[in-house]
């Protein structure tokens, strides 16, 4: 029997998980990451994002997991696929990828009640220097955030590490969407901001599980949500990129649950 009541919650409402819980998160995270590894060969010019989602839906099932997004607040797909100036929550469709399109693919699976949530960037066809740089800075910003994860640091330290890195490259961090606690639920406290002041926010403790998923724009940070009530785009139509890992705080640092089994987190091309 799994004891649903084991562990405690901080005064900020953040659940503290137990030693045995990391293994469940690793299993779920590895499946989500494996699916993103497999997706690479399905991304090409002329391919539709709907066909990529069909493949993801099939693999989620074949690997013995459940999609966390199908049925979530009415969402009907196994992934979010966000192309070019789409910031996040792009809905898979019959629209074909064009040469030079960049896209984020975000998959969340549930395995034995544990959630694994991860996303990466892909490219269809030829990559321009500008988009390559956007994706590299976004990836490296996520890793700077992850490097700030250890007991005694704060969530503000994570946000500050990401924001200062991104802005030093004259790009902008999206404020309208954030990372989130996860574990036995999809979205839990805290909101993991990708900007902020060093030393602000709740203190990190061993046993906290959450995502870090910075969205970075080449232009301004403002976004708007389209009439479909999901698709978030940059207001200035500038290109946007995102990478996401699910992580846990350990006694002396961080455990990344969604590492790529094939070592393909970034870059996924070339
Ligand atoms: N996986 C997304 C996240 O990183 C959430 C997608 S919710 C959906 O939190 F309904 F849009 F799929
Ligand atoms: Co997430
Ligand atoms: Co996600």
XYZ file of N, CA and C and ligand atoms in Angstrom:
824
model
N 0.843 -1.212 0.000
C 0.000 0.000 0.000
C 0.873 1.256 0.000
N 0.527 2.175 -0.859
C 1.216 3.466 -0.849
C 0.537 4.334 0.206
N 1.347 4.877 1.090
C 0.790 5.752 2.121
C 0.681 7.163 1.569
N -0.528 7.567 1.225
C -0.758 8.884 0.610
C -0.490 10.011 1.599
N -0.474 9.718 2.868
C -0.375 10.793 3.852
C 1.044 10.968 4.381
N 1.995 10.125 3.906
C 3.346 10.239 4.441
C 3.964 11.552 3.970
N 4.937 12.025 4.723
C 5.552 13.298 4.376
C 4.799 14.445 4.992
N 5.300 15.677 4.724
C 4.657 16.860 5.301
C 4.595 17.958 4.258
N 3.960 19.037 4.620
C 3.813 20.181 3.728
C 4.371 21.407 4.435
N 5.149 22.219 3.733
C 5.702 23.424 4.351
C 4.615 24.480 4.513
N 4.944 25.581 5.195
C 3.935 26.632 5.382
C 3.597 27.339 4.077
N 4.438 27.126 3.040
C 4.088 27.647 1.708
C 3.257 26.645 0.919
N 2.879 25.537 1.560
C 2.050 24.548 0.881
C 2.834 23.607 -0.016
N 4.161 23.560 0.174
C 5.013 22.716 -0.675
C 5.190 21.356 -0.004
N 4.826 20.304 -0.734
C 4.933 18.964 -0.170
C 6.398 18.519 -0.102
N 6.748 17.874 1.008
C 8.076 17.283 1.172
C 7.938 15.777 0.980
N 8.549 15.266 -0.080
C 8.487 13.838 -0.384
C 9.573 13.080 0.372
N 9.412 11.741 0.355
C 10.281 10.852 1.144
C 11.358 10.207 0.263
N 12.358 9.620 0.912
C 13.479 8.988 0.189
C 13.002 8.022 -0.887
N 11.999 7.200 -0.563
C 11.527 6.188 -1.502
C 10.774 6.754 -2.689
N 10.419 8.035 -2.632
C 9.608 8.643 -3.695
C 10.424 9.039 -4.926
N 11.729 9.216 -4.749
C 12.578 9.615 -5.885
C 12.556 8.548 -6.983
N 12.501 7.273 -6.589
C 12.531 6.183 -7.577
C 11.311 6.239 -8.490
N 10.136 6.516 -7.913
C 8.916 6.631 -8.716
C 9.008 7.784 -9.712
N 9.573 8.897 -9.268
C 9.732 10.052 -10.161
C 10.724 9.762 -11.281
N 11.778 9.014 -10.960
C 12.754 8.645 -11.999
C 12.117 7.771 -13.067
N 11.278 6.829 -12.643
C 10.635 5.933 -13.625
C 9.714 6.723 -14.548
N 8.889 7.580 -13.970
C 7.969 8.381 -14.796
C 8.747 9.348 -15.686
N 9.745 9.999 -15.113
C 10.535 10.971 -15.865
C 11.279 10.335 -17.021
N 11.773 9.127 -16.810
C 12.532 8.442 -17.863
C 11.635 8.101 -19.045
N 10.383 7.734 -18.784
C 9.471 7.417 -19.895
C 9.176 8.685 -20.702
N 8.874 9.777 -20.026
C 8.610 11.033 -20.748
C 9.825 11.412 -21.589
N 11.012 11.271 -21.007
C 12.243 11.634 -21.730
C 12.502 10.686 -22.896
N 12.235 9.410 -22.703
C 12.425 8.440 -23.797
C 11.515 8.779 -24.983
N 10.269 9.155 -24.681
C 9.350 9.514 -25.768
C 9.884 10.732 -26.523
N 10.409 11.715 -25.794
C 10.990 12.884 -26.483
C 12.219 12.487 -27.301
N 12.985 11.494 -26.844
C 14.105 10.982 -27.655
C 13.577 10.407 -28.971
N 12.530 9.606 -28.858
C 11.994 8.905 -30.035
C 11.338 9.860 -31.034
N 10.840 10.979 -30.536
C 10.125 11.940 -31.374
C 11.035 12.584 -32.426
N 12.331 12.630 -32.131
C 13.277 13.353 -33.002
C 13.096 13.008 -34.476
N 12.986 11.727 -34.787
C 12.915 11.333 -36.200
C 11.535 11.608 -36.824
N 10.584 12.036 -36.010
C 9.254 12.374 -36.536
C 9.116 13.865 -36.842
N 10.193 14.612 -36.597
C 10.162 16.061 -36.864
C 10.887 16.338 -38.171
N 10.152 16.764 -39.188
C 10.758 17.086 -40.487
C 9.810 17.995 -41.270
N 10.355 18.635 -42.285
C 9.569 19.554 -43.114
C 8.427 18.778 -43.769
N 7.198 19.313 -43.669
C 6.025 18.684 -44.271
C 5.244 17.820 -43.288
N 5.887 17.480 -42.158
C 5.206 16.705 -41.110
C 4.196 17.600 -40.399
N 3.075 17.042 -39.951
C 2.129 17.846 -39.169
C 2.384 17.632 -37.679
N 2.050 18.652 -36.885
C 2.217 18.503 -35.437
C 1.193 17.493 -34.902
N 0.067 17.342 -35.606
C -0.924 16.330 -35.216
C -0.357 14.920 -35.339
N 0.425 14.674 -36.398
C 1.019 13.347 -36.579
C 2.060 13.071 -35.494
N 2.801 14.090 -35.096
C 3.771 13.924 -34.000
C 3.016 13.561 -32.721
N 1.907 14.260 -32.473
C 1.109 13.968 -31.275
C 0.523 12.552 -31.316
N 0.106 12.102 -32.496
C -0.412 10.731 -32.620
C 0.656 9.715 -32.188
N 1.896 9.946 -32.642
C 3.001 9.057 -32.261
C 3.204 9.081 -30.739
N 3.179 10.272 -30.165
C 3.386 10.400 -28.714
C 2.278 9.674 -27.942
N 1.053 9.864 -28.381
C -0.093 9.215 -27.729
C 0.078 7.690 -27.731
N 0.512 7.150 -28.877
C 0.711 5.712 -29.023
C 1.828 5.224 -28.094
N 2.930 5.962 -28.041
C 4.065 5.528 -27.214
C 3.752 5.635 -25.715
N 3.009 6.673 -25.326
C 2.607 6.811 -23.918
C 1.886 5.532 -23.484
N 1.011 5.052 -24.343
C 0.228 3.854 -24.033
C 1.098 2.593 -24.058
N 1.887 2.447 -25.133
C 2.721 1.243 -25.275
C 3.717 1.091 -24.133
N 4.160 2.200 -23.573
C 5.152 2.142 -22.494
C 4.486 1.984 -21.121
N 3.175 1.753 -21.119
C 2.474 1.439 -19.870
C 2.179 2.643 -19.008
N 2.148 3.829 -19.638
C 1.879 5.043 -18.876
C 0.560 5.674 -19.330
N 0.153 6.729 -18.625
C -1.059 7.476 -18.958
C -0.658 8.912 -19.268
N -1.316 9.510 -20.258
C -1.058 10.923 -20.545
C -1.693 11.792 -19.462
N -0.908 12.722 -18.922
C -1.450 13.643 -17.914
C -2.223 14.787 -18.555
N -2.025 14.984 -19.863
C -2.635 16.159 -20.490
C -3.991 15.858 -21.138
N -4.200 14.595 -21.577
C -5.492 14.258 -22.189
C -6.561 14.319 -21.099
N -7.515 15.225 -21.277
C -8.572 15.402 -20.287
C -8.255 16.421 -19.221
N -7.020 16.963 -19.249
C -6.645 17.977 -18.257
C -7.287 19.315 -18.623
N -8.223 19.774 -17.789
C -8.964 21.029 -18.056
C -9.520 21.065 -19.475
N -9.911 19.904 -19.984
C -10.514 19.843 -21.310
C -9.521 19.713 -22.460
N -8.223 19.705 -22.156
C -7.210 19.539 -23.206
C -7.307 18.130 -23.769
N -7.110 17.978 -25.098
C -7.409 16.682 -25.709
C -6.223 15.983 -26.359
N -5.003 16.442 -26.072
C -3.830 15.900 -26.770
C -2.789 15.377 -25.784
N -1.899 14.500 -26.321
C -0.877 13.870 -25.479
C 0.369 14.741 -25.351
N 0.381 15.870 -26.060
C 1.535 16.774 -25.996
C 1.067 18.200 -26.278
N 1.930 19.151 -25.944
C 1.788 20.514 -26.438
C 2.929 20.719 -27.422
N 2.620 21.272 -28.594
C 3.649 21.496 -29.607
C 3.586 22.964 -30.018
N 4.628 23.689 -29.647
C 4.623 25.152 -29.760
C 5.657 25.580 -30.790
N 5.167 26.069 -31.938
C 6.018 26.363 -33.089
C 6.333 27.865 -33.164
N 7.622 28.174 -33.357
C 8.101 29.546 -33.625
C 7.674 30.554 -32.560
N 6.690 31.449 -32.863
C 6.353 32.480 -31.880
C 5.318 31.986 -30.866
N 4.947 30.710 -30.927
C 4.093 30.141 -29.875
C 4.976 29.870 -28.658
N 4.585 30.424 -27.515
C 5.390 30.369 -26.295
C 5.204 29.027 -25.589
N 3.946 28.571 -25.478
C 3.651 27.297 -24.835
C 2.198 26.924 -25.127
N 1.843 25.676 -24.793
C 0.474 25.172 -24.918
C -0.050 25.209 -26.357
N 0.870 25.084 -27.336
C 0.442 24.954 -28.730
C -0.321 23.649 -28.909
N -1.425 23.710 -29.654
C -2.290 22.537 -29.849
C -1.884 21.830 -31.138
N -1.570 20.514 -31.060
C -1.228 19.770 -32.273
C -2.366 19.880 -33.294
N -1.988 19.988 -34.583
C -2.996 20.209 -35.622
C -2.519 19.610 -36.939
N -3.302 19.847 -37.997
C -2.912 19.323 -39.306
C -2.038 20.307 -40.083
N -1.550 21.320 -39.398
C -0.653 22.281 -40.044
C 0.732 21.657 -40.235
N 1.304 21.836 -41.416
C 2.604 21.216 -41.738
C 3.778 22.089 -41.289
N 4.828 21.433 -40.815
C 6.056 22.142 -40.454
C 6.759 22.623 -41.720
N 7.318 23.840 -41.636
C 8.035 24.446 -42.765
C 9.539 24.473 -42.473
N 10.324 24.630 -43.531
C 11.777 24.673 -43.391
C 12.192 25.782 -42.420
N 12.953 25.416 -41.400
C 13.447 26.398 -40.443
C 12.562 26.601 -39.229
N 11.391 25.950 -39.184
C 10.535 26.069 -37.996
C 11.249 25.478 -36.780
N 11.111 26.158 -35.641
C 11.574 25.577 -34.377
C 10.346 25.266 -33.532
N 10.420 24.179 -32.776
C 9.249 23.791 -31.999
C 9.629 23.181 -30.664
N 8.822 23.505 -29.665
C 8.933 22.856 -28.359
C 7.887 21.756 -28.285
N 8.322 20.577 -27.840
C 7.381 19.479 -27.619
C 7.424 19.134 -26.138
N 6.237 19.161 -25.501
C 6.109 19.022 -24.045
C 5.214 17.822 -23.749
N 5.765 16.855 -23.019
C 5.038 15.625 -22.720
C 5.003 15.408 -21.202
N 3.834 15.040 -20.685
C 3.722 14.662 -19.277
C 3.021 13.319 -19.180
N 3.684 12.351 -18.535
C 3.088 11.029 -18.342
C 2.894 10.745 -16.854
N 1.999 9.790 -16.590
C 1.775 9.326 -15.215
C 2.118 7.845 -15.179
N 2.998 7.467 -14.229
C 3.371 6.069 -14.053
C 3.283 5.741 -12.564
N 2.472 4.758 -12.228
C 2.249 4.380 -10.824
C 1.887 5.597 -9.964
N 1.161 6.556 -10.567
C 0.730 7.733 -9.802
C 1.739 8.865 -9.769
N 2.938 8.648 -10.337
C 3.971 9.698 -10.361
C 3.970 10.413 -11.713
N 4.189 11.733 -11.689
C 4.161 12.546 -12.916
C 5.576 12.852 -13.417
N 5.780 12.661 -14.721
C 7.047 13.039 -15.366
C 6.751 14.062 -16.445
N 7.296 15.270 -16.314
C 6.945 16.412 -17.169
C 8.231 17.001 -17.749
N 8.369 16.971 -19.077
C 9.594 17.494 -19.694
C 9.312 18.006 -21.094
N 10.117 18.970 -21.546
C 9.989 19.472 -22.916
C 11.351 19.867 -23.450
N 11.449 19.850 -24.770
C 12.695 20.214 -25.455
C 12.368 20.929 -26.750
N 13.424 21.427 -27.399
C 13.290 22.092 -28.701
C 13.743 21.174 -29.834
N 13.054 21.320 -30.963
C 13.364 20.579 -32.193
C 13.375 21.571 -33.341
N 13.940 21.146 -34.470
C 13.931 22.012 -35.649
C 13.541 21.178 -36.862
N 12.734 21.779 -37.740
C 12.406 21.142 -39.019
C 13.285 21.788 -40.084
N 14.061 20.979 -40.777
C 14.896 21.518 -41.845
C 16.084 22.291 -41.321
N 16.387 23.400 -41.994
C 17.620 24.151 -41.719
C 17.464 25.112 -40.547
N 18.519 25.143 -39.756
C 18.530 25.981 -38.564
C 19.300 27.263 -38.864
N 18.727 28.415 -38.506
C 19.475 29.669 -38.687
C 20.305 29.935 -37.434
N 21.330 30.768 -37.581
C 22.201 31.112 -36.440
C 21.395 31.747 -35.309
N 20.424 32.589 -35.697
C 19.592 33.318 -34.728
C 18.781 32.340 -33.867
N 18.154 31.352 -34.518
C 17.319 30.423 -33.756
C 18.179 29.446 -32.958
N 19.337 29.103 -33.514
C 20.257 28.220 -32.790
C 20.680 28.876 -31.474
N 20.976 30.182 -31.560
C 21.409 30.918 -30.378
C 20.265 31.012 -29.353
N 19.040 31.266 -29.832
C 17.887 31.329 -28.921
C 17.738 30.012 -28.155
N 17.832 28.909 -28.871
C 17.646 27.609 -28.218
C 18.785 27.304 -27.254
N 20.016 27.654 -27.657
C 21.169 27.398 -26.780
C 21.057 28.202 -25.487
N 20.708 29.488 -25.608
C 20.586 30.336 -24.413
C 19.468 29.806 -23.507
N 18.355 29.359 -24.106
C 17.231 28.854 -23.303
C 17.638 27.577 -22.566
N 18.290 26.674 -23.275
C 18.781 25.440 -22.643
C 19.747 25.763 -21.506
N 20.699 26.651 -21.787
C 21.709 26.959 -20.776
C 21.078 27.684 -19.586
N 20.035 28.477 -19.832
C 19.337 29.158 -18.738
C 18.666 28.140 -17.821
N 18.033 27.121 -18.417
C 17.448 26.053 -17.585
C 18.538 25.418 -16.723
N 19.697 25.118 -17.336
C 20.755 24.457 -16.569
C 21.302 25.374 -15.466
N 21.354 26.691 -15.707
C 21.761 27.647 -14.655
C 20.759 27.594 -13.504
N 19.481 27.499 -13.842
C 18.452 27.395 -12.801
C 18.633 26.113 -11.998
N 18.882 25.008 -12.696
C 19.047 23.721 -12.018
C 20.282 23.751 -11.112
N 21.333 24.440 -11.548
C 22.557 24.545 -10.723
C 22.299 25.273 -9.412
N 21.246 26.080 -9.378
C 20.930 26.836 -8.150
C 20.086 26.013 -7.177
N 19.737 24.777 -7.567
C 18.877 23.948 -6.710
C 19.712 23.190 -5.683
N 19.616 23.607 -4.429
C 20.198 22.868 -3.303
C 19.581 23.379 -2.012
N 19.543 22.545 -0.996
C 18.917 22.976 0.258
C 19.566 24.261 0.776
N 18.742 25.191 1.238
C 19.250 26.444 1.771
C 19.164 27.584 0.774
N 19.286 27.270 -0.529
C 18.992 28.292 -1.543
C 17.486 28.529 -1.574
N 17.058 29.555 -2.318
C 15.622 29.848 -2.400
C 15.130 29.740 -3.844
N 13.799 29.721 -3.991
C 13.233 29.724 -5.342
C 13.628 31.004 -6.085
N 13.790 32.087 -5.357
C 14.253 33.330 -5.989
C 15.643 33.184 -6.582
N 16.481 32.367 -5.953
C 17.828 32.135 -6.499
C 17.748 31.448 -7.862
N 16.777 30.529 -8.005
C 16.595 29.842 -9.290
C 16.173 30.859 -10.352
N 15.146 31.645 -10.033
C 14.643 32.637 -10.979
C 15.707 33.659 -11.347
N 16.462 34.080 -10.341
C 17.509 35.074 -10.587
C 18.594 34.529 -11.506
N 18.977 33.275 -11.283
C 20.021 32.661 -12.120
C 19.566 32.626 -13.581
N 18.297 32.270 -13.794
C 17.761 32.172 -15.159
C 17.654 33.558 -15.793
N 17.027 34.486 -15.079
C 16.791 35.818 -15.644
C 18.095 36.541 -15.965
N 19.050 36.477 -15.045
C 20.281 37.237 -15.293
C 21.036 36.648 -16.477
N 20.995 35.334 -16.622
C 21.672 34.706 -17.760
C 21.008 35.111 -19.080
N 19.687 35.012 -19.114
C 18.953 35.327 -20.349
C 19.151 36.788 -20.740
N 19.017 37.684 -19.763
C 19.102 39.114 -20.077
C 20.524 39.519 -20.445
N 21.522 38.787 -19.944
C 22.906 39.088 -20.339
C 23.117 38.781 -21.820
N 22.225 37.971 -22.392
C 22.279 37.686 -23.831
C 21.247 38.507 -24.610
N 20.711 39.527 -23.976
C 19.745 40.453 -24.584
C 18.517 39.738 -25.139
N 18.083 38.713 -24.400
C 16.799 38.067 -24.694
C 15.913 38.279 -23.462
N 14.619 37.875 -23.543
C 13.736 38.148 -22.407
C 13.078 36.882 -21.875
N 12.787 36.897 -20.572
C 12.150 35.771 -19.884
C 10.646 36.030 -19.793
N 9.855 35.062 -20.191
C 8.396 35.154 -20.091
C 7.990 35.139 -18.610
N 7.104 36.075 -18.238
C 6.623 36.177 -16.836
C 5.268 35.490 -16.658
N 4.536 35.298 -17.756
C 3.124 34.899 -17.650
C 2.928 33.413 -17.373
N 3.991 32.606 -17.486
C 3.906 31.163 -17.213
C 5.106 30.777 -16.366
N 4.925 29.746 -15.543
C 5.995 29.393 -14.612
C 6.087 27.885 -14.462
N 7.142 27.423 -13.782
C 7.230 26.028 -13.383
C 6.323 25.789 -12.189
N 6.317 24.546 -11.700
C 5.318 24.157 -10.702
C 5.790 22.952 -9.902
N 5.309 22.865 -8.668
C 5.502 21.629 -7.936
C 4.798 20.505 -8.670
N 5.369 19.298 -8.603
C 4.684 18.109 -9.125
C 5.188 16.903 -8.351
N 4.558 15.774 -8.564
C 4.932 14.569 -7.822
C 3.828 13.578 -8.032
N 2.929 13.502 -7.051
C 1.727 12.685 -7.226
C 0.571 13.506 -7.787
N 0.842 14.805 -8.048
C -0.104 15.672 -8.763
C 0.656 16.412 -9.854
N -0.095 16.928 -10.831
C 0.497 17.575 -12.006
C 1.003 18.976 -11.664
N 0.125 19.780 -11.097
C 0.475 21.168 -10.799
C 0.169 21.465 -9.339
N 1.218 21.689 -8.557
C 1.080 21.931 -7.123
C 1.930 23.149 -6.759
N 1.748 23.716 -5.556
C 2.660 24.782 -5.130
C 4.096 24.233 -5.086
N 5.096 25.102 -5.296
C 4.975 26.546 -5.513
C 4.926 26.873 -6.998
N 4.641 28.136 -7.318
C 4.908 28.652 -8.658
C 6.417 28.853 -8.750
N 7.041 28.208 -9.715
C 8.491 28.338 -9.883
C 8.745 29.413 -10.938
N 9.032 30.630 -10.466
C 9.217 31.763 -11.386
C 10.594 31.677 -12.034
N 10.655 32.102 -13.290
C 11.923 32.062 -14.023
C 12.620 33.420 -14.030
N 12.230 34.263 -13.070
C 12.847 35.579 -12.877
C 12.756 35.856 -11.394
N 13.504 36.825 -10.910
C 13.361 37.179 -9.499
C 14.651 37.646 -8.866
N 14.525 37.888 -7.562
C 15.633 38.407 -6.764
C 16.297 37.268 -6.004
N 17.632 37.274 -5.971
C 18.368 36.289 -5.190
C 17.913 36.365 -3.732
N 17.705 35.219 -3.107
C 17.362 35.175 -1.687
C 15.881 35.353 -1.397
N 15.065 35.636 -2.428
C 13.630 35.798 -2.198
C 12.920 34.454 -2.339
N 11.694 34.395 -1.856
C 10.870 33.199 -2.040
C 11.176 32.109 -1.022
N 10.405 31.005 -1.088
C 10.566 29.912 -0.139
C 11.971 29.297 -0.206
N 12.443 28.805 0.937
C 13.745 28.131 1.007
C 13.597 26.700 0.495
N 14.551 26.260 -0.322
C 14.542 24.898 -0.869
C 14.903 23.899 0.225
N 14.135 22.812 0.266
C 14.409 21.739 1.235
C 14.478 20.401 0.521
N 15.287 19.504 1.048
C 15.321 18.138 0.530
C 13.888 17.595 0.502
N 13.532 16.905 -0.594
C 12.191 16.324 -0.700
C 11.217 17.160 -1.504
N 11.619 18.367 -1.912
C 10.744 19.167 -2.799
C 10.935 18.700 -4.234
N 9.817 18.459 -4.936
C 9.830 18.057 -6.351
C 9.124 19.151 -7.167
N 9.747 19.590 -8.251
C 9.105 20.628 -9.070
C 9.722 20.659 -10.463
N 9.089 21.431 -11.350
C 9.651 21.626 -12.691
C 10.331 22.987 -12.760
N 11.294 23.078 -13.665
C 11.851 24.365 -14.091
C 11.690 24.358 -15.602
N 11.063 25.388 -16.169
C 10.700 25.343 -17.585
C 10.685 26.730 -18.231
N 11.855 27.395 -18.227
C 11.901 28.768 -18.730
C 11.508 28.891 -20.201
N 10.706 29.924 -20.482
C 10.376 30.324 -21.848
C 11.129 31.619 -22.119
N 11.861 31.641 -23.218
C 12.729 32.782 -23.547
C 12.342 33.318 -24.923
N 12.196 34.646 -25.017
C 11.818 35.286 -26.285
C 12.980 36.086 -26.855
N 13.070 36.121 -28.182
C 14.073 36.987 -28.823
C 13.681 38.444 -28.678
N 12.395 38.711 -28.573
C 11.910 40.084 -28.428
C 11.432 40.359 -27.014
N 10.266 40.977 -26.924
C 9.743 41.365 -25.609
C 9.080 40.175 -24.892
N 8.956 40.261 -23.559
C 8.436 39.114 -22.794
C 6.915 38.921 -22.824
N 6.161 39.916 -23.260
C 4.694 39.839 -23.151
C 4.109 38.755 -24.049
N 3.062 38.117 -23.532
C 2.379 37.051 -24.276
C 0.887 37.356 -24.340
N 0.187 36.645 -25.216
C -1.286 36.650 -25.166
C -1.771 35.257 -25.528
N -2.954 34.907 -25.024
C -3.535 33.599 -25.296
C -4.583 33.756 -26.397
N -4.493 32.887 -27.401
C -5.400 32.982 -28.552
C -6.821 32.540 -28.184
N -7.748 32.712 -29.133
C -9.170 32.448 -28.895
C -9.434 30.981 -28.555
N -8.505 30.064 -28.912
C -8.700 28.647 -28.551
C -8.522 28.431 -27.051
N -8.106 29.486 -26.340
C -7.933 29.497 -24.875
C -6.757 28.657 -24.388
N -5.908 28.188 -25.281
C -4.691 27.454 -24.894
C -3.438 28.120 -25.443
N -3.398 28.316 -26.767
C -2.176 28.732 -27.454
C -1.682 30.090 -26.956
N -0.499 30.112 -26.335
C 0.101 31.369 -25.889
C 1.174 31.785 -26.890
N 1.110 33.035 -27.345
C 2.066 33.537 -28.332
C 2.739 34.802 -27.815
N 3.880 35.130 -28.414
C 4.516 36.407 -28.069
C 3.693 37.529 -28.696
N 3.486 38.597 -27.941
C 2.679 39.722 -28.456
C 3.362 40.376 -29.651
N 4.713 40.411 -29.614
C 5.441 41.077 -30.705
C 5.795 40.112 -31.835
N 5.268 38.870 -31.762
C 5.506 37.848 -32.792
C 6.954 37.376 -32.856
N 7.763 37.724 -31.860
C 9.154 37.269 -31.874
C 9.211 35.782 -31.532
N 10.308 35.131 -31.930
C 10.478 33.698 -31.686
C 10.656 33.423 -30.206
N 10.170 32.239 -29.773
C 10.234 31.841 -28.369
C 10.715 30.407 -28.266
N 11.470 30.106 -27.221
C 11.953 28.735 -26.991
C 11.723 28.356 -25.535
N 11.726 27.046 -25.272
C 11.516 26.556 -23.898
C 12.161 25.182 -23.740
N 12.730 24.945 -22.556
C 13.160 23.608 -22.145
C 12.616 23.364 -20.742
N 12.283 22.107 -20.444
C 11.717 21.771 -19.126
C 12.284 20.467 -18.591
N 12.686 20.487 -17.327
C 13.019 19.273 -16.581
C 12.168 19.212 -15.305
N 11.900 17.985 -14.844
C 11.340 17.758 -13.510
C 12.504 17.380 -12.602
N 12.596 18.016 -11.449
C 13.742 17.805 -10.554
C 13.287 17.599 -9.105
N 14.199 17.032 -8.299
C 13.984 16.925 -6.867
C 15.180 17.484 -6.127
N 14.921 18.120 -4.979
C 16.015 18.612 -4.137
C 16.530 17.440 -3.304
N 17.850 17.238 -3.320
C 18.467 16.174 -2.521
C 19.179 16.798 -1.325
N 19.811 15.946 -0.494
C 20.493 16.440 0.710
C 21.547 17.479 0.351
N 22.203 17.317 -0.800
C 23.283 18.262 -1.118
C 23.175 18.879 -2.514
N 22.031 18.746 -3.179
C 21.929 19.333 -4.515
C 20.630 18.986 -5.188
N 20.741 18.434 -6.390
C 19.552 18.247 -7.222
C 19.607 16.895 -7.917
N 18.430 16.328 -8.134
C 18.281 15.077 -8.869
C 17.365 15.403 -10.049
N 17.838 15.191 -11.283
C 17.018 15.474 -12.472
C 16.294 14.188 -12.857
N 14.954 14.235 -12.823
C 14.151 13.029 -13.070
C 13.955 12.755 -14.564
N 14.133 13.771 -15.412
C 13.752 13.653 -16.826
C 14.961 13.691 -17.766
N 16.096 13.170 -17.286
C 17.278 13.097 -18.155
C 16.981 12.209 -19.358
N 17.558 12.554 -20.506
C 17.368 11.771 -21.727
C 18.134 10.462 -21.640
N 17.433 9.302 -21.760
C 18.148 8.026 -21.750
C 19.178 7.940 -22.879
N 18.909 8.638 -23.999
C 19.811 8.589 -25.157
C 20.796 9.767 -25.175
N 20.775 10.604 -24.160
C 21.670 11.764 -24.135
C 21.343 12.795 -25.195
N 20.034 12.960 -25.516
C 19.629 13.829 -26.628
C 18.835 15.062 -26.200
N 18.930 15.454 -24.933
C 18.085 16.579 -24.478
C 18.317 17.828 -25.333
N 19.591 18.136 -25.566
C 19.928 19.271 -26.437
C 21.369 19.142 -26.894
N 21.654 19.392 -28.179
C 20.668 19.633 -29.224
C 20.075 18.313 -29.722
N 18.866 18.403 -30.294
C 18.199 17.210 -30.804
C 18.427 17.056 -32.307
N 19.178 18.003 -32.882
C 19.377 18.037 -34.334
C 20.871 17.961 -34.619
N 21.227 17.837 -35.890
C 22.608 17.981 -36.353
C 23.554 16.916 -36.058
N 3.197 20.137 -19.551
C 2.757 21.489 -19.340
C 3.576 22.001 -18.192
O 4.760 22.028 -18.338
C 1.305 21.589 -19.040
C 0.467 21.279 -20.198
S -1.173 21.331 -19.720
C -1.985 21.095 -21.178
O 3.135 22.295 -17.118
F -3.203 20.846 -20.859
F -1.829 22.165 -21.930
F -1.454 20.066 -21.807
Co 5.505 21.648 -16.410
Co 5.513 20.383 -19.438
